[in-house]
Amino acid sequence: MTEEPLLKMRGVKLEGRSDEKWNPIINGVDLTLARGEVLGLIGESGAGKSTLGLAAMGYTRDGVRISDGSVEFDGIDLLKASAAVKRELLGKRIAYVAQSAAASFNPAHKLMDQHCEGPVQHGVMGRAESEQDGIELYRKLRLPNPEQIGFRYPHQVSGGQLQRCMTAMAMSCRPDLIIFDEPTTALDVTTQIEVLASIRDIVEQFNTAAIYITHDLAVVAQMADRIKVLLKGDEVETADTRTMLSAPTQEYTKSLWAVRSFERPLKPAVLTSAVPVVSVQNVDASYGIVPVLHDVSFDMYEGRTVAVVGESGSGKSTAARCITGLLPPKMGQILVDGQVMPADYRKRSKDQLRQVQMIYQMADTALNPRMSIGQIIARPVEFYLGLKGAEKRKKVDALLEQIELEPTEYYNRLPSELSGGQKQRIGIARALAAEPKFIICDEVTSALDQLVAEGILRLLARLQDQLSLSYMFITHDLATVKAIADEVVVMKDGRVVEQGPKQEMFQPPHHPYTDLLLSSVPEMDPDWLTNLLEERGVDNIGDAAVGKM
Amino acid sequence: MGSVLKIILQRLALGFLTLLIVSVVIFTAVNLLPGDFAQSILGQGATPEAVASIRADLGLDQPPVTRYFQWLGGALQGDLGTSFAQANFASFTGTDSGATTVAQQIAPRFQNTMFLAMVTAAIAVPFAITLGILAALYRNTVFDRATNIFTLTSISSPEFFLAYILILFLAVLNPIFPSLSNIFEGMPFSERLEKSMLPALTLTLVVTAHMMRMTRAAIINLLASPYIEMARLKGLSPMRVIVKHALPNALAPIINVIALNLAYLITGVVVVEVVFVYPGIGQLFVDSVKIRDIPIVQACCLIFATAFILLNLTADIMSILSNPRLRHPK
């Protein structure tokens, strides 16, 4: 290949400002991108992927600076170019697709107005021409009702559709390079497929080069020609996608690939005579007048994990709120150990409250930032068990040991001094402090990186074995389900569509929705998406997911 | 649109309720004022009989609750009563020319005040918003700091001081505008405008700071949003990013501050009126308090309260309408 590369980044160093000083984010990374090539950029959160992606556009966020290196786009040095020269390139020749389309579209303007803004301002096309082109792009991206959708406001369009509108907007000036910054992370698996397929198609069609940033290996395997792995601001390795997947050379890369191997052994079937720890019976619930749950029933047994899966809005978390009594059901009842629980948590006794505990998705917001770790865990110890003084301290220390954190080191720390995984461990200790039988884990690993998430899953599994706990594990991630569930409940639109032991659920035949959900989970195989689309028939991806729209 | 209409009707009902409560407060407060009209009009020669007769004439001997409901009932029908001063004057001269009603007395003054407020608003609102946008665009530059210092200085100075400074520079040293704003009915618009210019400029200096600083703050607040970053990454000019992408989303707080300042222009401009001898409602109000002309005082208070409530209501409604989620439900 003698052709000059489209993008050439050499020894790029980025620094972020915090605590009154500049700290390194990226320590000298090289990146070369040929015309029409798609490079996958992967790494854990905090690896500096997004910052590097933006630096490829010569752009830094407030509080970030490029301290060294060069960024050359088609022979133009972006770091030395004037603001006006960069503005001429941005949007026109280099475009950006952000993680959250809902936040990145201006809520005050219609989609088409925002779509046409780039071409009109850059003088690429007139308004009318750009509008026609927009409709054409919407059609290519298989958006429903392409003639009309552009004339709606962002809040009137669903997340998956918005993400495709944003891809269309990035394409509006037919740029040479698009930076995709985690474009499908916020989407459900079934929606993700459509967006991935659309993006891949259109990038191929216009021969656009792209940098595809994500933390999801399976996703990047579908999208990229080449993969670059980042770890804490350093490049780990770069290789052709197939080579990288089949023969990673670095330990870190291998460990990323290995995460998905964690799986608990199967447990024997539940005795028919056993009384479920928690039983949800024919529950209907609504928020105000909007019905959310319809006739939901499932049982959870001692020492077992029930994974409740479904897309956002399927009623998973609402079911948990009914069990805790935060949202009293309209109909039906909740039984704990065969006893009917009062619907409203205010009417439950302290002992009834103690039996059901919760661990939350965002450990950041679930821990009081002003309280020390010791205080956070001691509160339920005192409230539920009535322990005081030295006894209380002993119990808290024991709990900290259970979650594998050294008591003397962590007792007086504040949540802000802990990492994401450690905070989630504190959340677990707080739930354990009440000595419950049953814990609801609401997407507890979805905000964590894969390696950290695996640690949490292993900890939860060990605690379950030691204490015979039963878990209700709410998740949208089927890999997690595979790893730890004993039974699976699939929910959709507030109804249970299928339930049963895990080994049955992952074997056909399925309810068609379960099938769609299962087949939509990206796999490491780089041909997975292509094969799947062929299987489903390219033209009806939209149809396959129509059920949820 | 149904939900917007419902919200507006709710706000209107709430506004009316507030006005009712305010009327009780006004009536009570005015009745708590020491001294009464009969005492102050008769002065030192007040005999108990004369006082009693005037009080009976004016209905001041009735119990307060009865008087409140008479007043409220009248006000609801648009009859704000008769000015004590005028009624008294008529009975003294014996030529009962039909006592001037409060409404007749207040109307021209109120029109003058509204005229001044509108002239000021027409200058101040665009001026303040433009300054705010420019300050946000060139934030932390010399221009931004100078604008802040200028507006903060003008809001911190007493109004009469600003007024005299303007008179000095624009009427005495450079006779551009007249220093006295003695406008009267039937005056042609252009002359009226010219005579109102100095008070309007003084008030502009007073109200600009709030509106400008809120515009600046509301815009800067949004500059970290993902959609602003997206606008920048589309290669749009900084001016376009701010005016087209930040401003429409920053309208709600700006509208509220504008409404508060407009309400101030209607209700709080006594000092400026006095300095420029401008015949507005503020002067009438102060004069009436001096002689305990209760019907006028009460009517002025009620008008001020209504202006406040209406302007805030308008601001609320406009803030709601500035939100596309409410204008265009799913």
PDB file of C-alpha atoms in Angstrom, chain A residues 59 61 87 90-91 96 103-109 114 117 121-122 153 155-156 166 169, chain B residues 226-227 229-230 232-238 240 244-245 248-249 324-325 327-330:
ATOM      1  CA  TYR A  59     -10.818  18.444  19.580  1.00  0.00           C
ATOM      2  CA  ARG A  61     -13.101  18.660  26.021  1.00  0.00           C
ATOM      3  CA  ARG A  87     -14.249  24.248  11.639  1.00  0.00           C
ATOM      4  CA  LEU A  90     -15.330  19.241  11.225  1.00  0.00           C
ATOM      5  CA  GLY A  91     -18.728  18.045  10.143  1.00  0.00           C
ATOM      6  CA  TYR A  96     -18.782  12.367  15.042  1.00  0.00           C
ATOM      7  CA  ALA A 103     -28.477  13.793  24.702  1.00  0.00           C
ATOM      8  CA  SER A 104     -26.552  14.764  21.583  1.00  0.00           C
ATOM      9  CA  PHE A 105     -29.479  15.930  19.492  1.00  0.00           C
ATOM     10  CA  ASN A 106     -30.582  19.422  20.412  1.00  0.00           C
ATOM     11  CA  PRO A 107     -34.017  19.044  22.040  1.00  0.00           C
ATOM     12  CA  ALA A 108     -35.154  22.399  20.647  1.00  0.00           C
ATOM     13  CA  HIS A 109     -34.899  21.600  16.930  1.00  0.00           C
ATOM     14  CA  GLN A 114     -30.171  19.522  12.617  1.00  0.00           C
ATOM     15  CA  GLU A 117     -27.374  22.352   9.291  1.00  0.00           C
ATOM     16  CA  GLN A 121     -23.443  25.865   6.766  1.00  0.00           C
ATOM     17  CA  HIS A 122     -20.490  24.213   5.041  1.00  0.00           C
ATOM     18  CA  TYR A 153     -38.378  16.381  17.508  1.00  0.00           C
ATOM     19  CA  HIS A 155     -37.926  13.280  22.087  1.00  0.00           C
ATOM     20  CA  GLN A 156     -40.563  11.894  19.730  1.00  0.00           C
ATOM     21  CA  MET A 166     -27.336  10.614  14.131  1.00  0.00           C
ATOM     22  CA  MET A 169     -26.446  13.326  10.227  1.00  0.00           C
TER      23      MET A 169
ATOM     24  CA  PRO B 226     -23.502  16.781  24.661  1.00  0.00           C
ATOM     25  CA  TYR B 227     -25.615  18.567  22.044  1.00  0.00           C
ATOM     26  CA  GLU B 229     -20.357  19.467  21.833  1.00  0.00           C
ATOM     27  CA  MET B 230     -22.074  17.910  18.844  1.00  0.00           C
ATOM     28  CA  ARG B 232     -19.116  22.254  17.749  1.00  0.00           C
ATOM     29  CA  LEU B 233     -18.033  18.970  16.202  1.00  0.00           C
ATOM     30  CA  LYS B 234     -20.259  19.767  13.234  1.00  0.00           C
ATOM     31  CA  GLY B 235     -17.909  22.688  12.623  1.00  0.00           C
ATOM     32  CA  LEU B 236     -20.428  25.443  13.331  1.00  0.00           C
ATOM     33  CA  SER B 237     -19.248  28.934  14.227  1.00  0.00           C
ATOM     34  CA  PRO B 238     -19.147  29.766  17.958  1.00  0.00           C
ATOM     35  CA  ARG B 240     -24.154  29.948  15.774  1.00  0.00           C
ATOM     36  CA  LYS B 244     -28.977  28.509  17.573  1.00  0.00           C
ATOM     37  CA  HIS B 245     -28.127  25.673  19.943  1.00  0.00           C
ATOM     38  CA  PRO B 248     -33.368  28.149  22.698  1.00  0.00           C
ATOM     39  CA  ASN B 249     -32.714  25.756  25.565  1.00  0.00           C
ATOM     40  CA  PRO B 324     -40.564  21.363  22.803  1.00  0.00           C
ATOM     41  CA  ARG B 325     -41.497  18.307  24.879  1.00  0.00           C
ATOM     42  CA  ARG B 327     -45.353  21.782  22.696  1.00  0.00           C
ATOM     43  CA  HIS B 328     -45.014  18.549  20.740  1.00  0.00           C
ATOM     44  CA  PRO B 329     -46.036  15.593  22.884  1.00  0.00           C
ATOM     45  CA  LYS B 330     -45.177  12.119  21.595  1.00  0.00           C
TER      46      LYS B 330
END
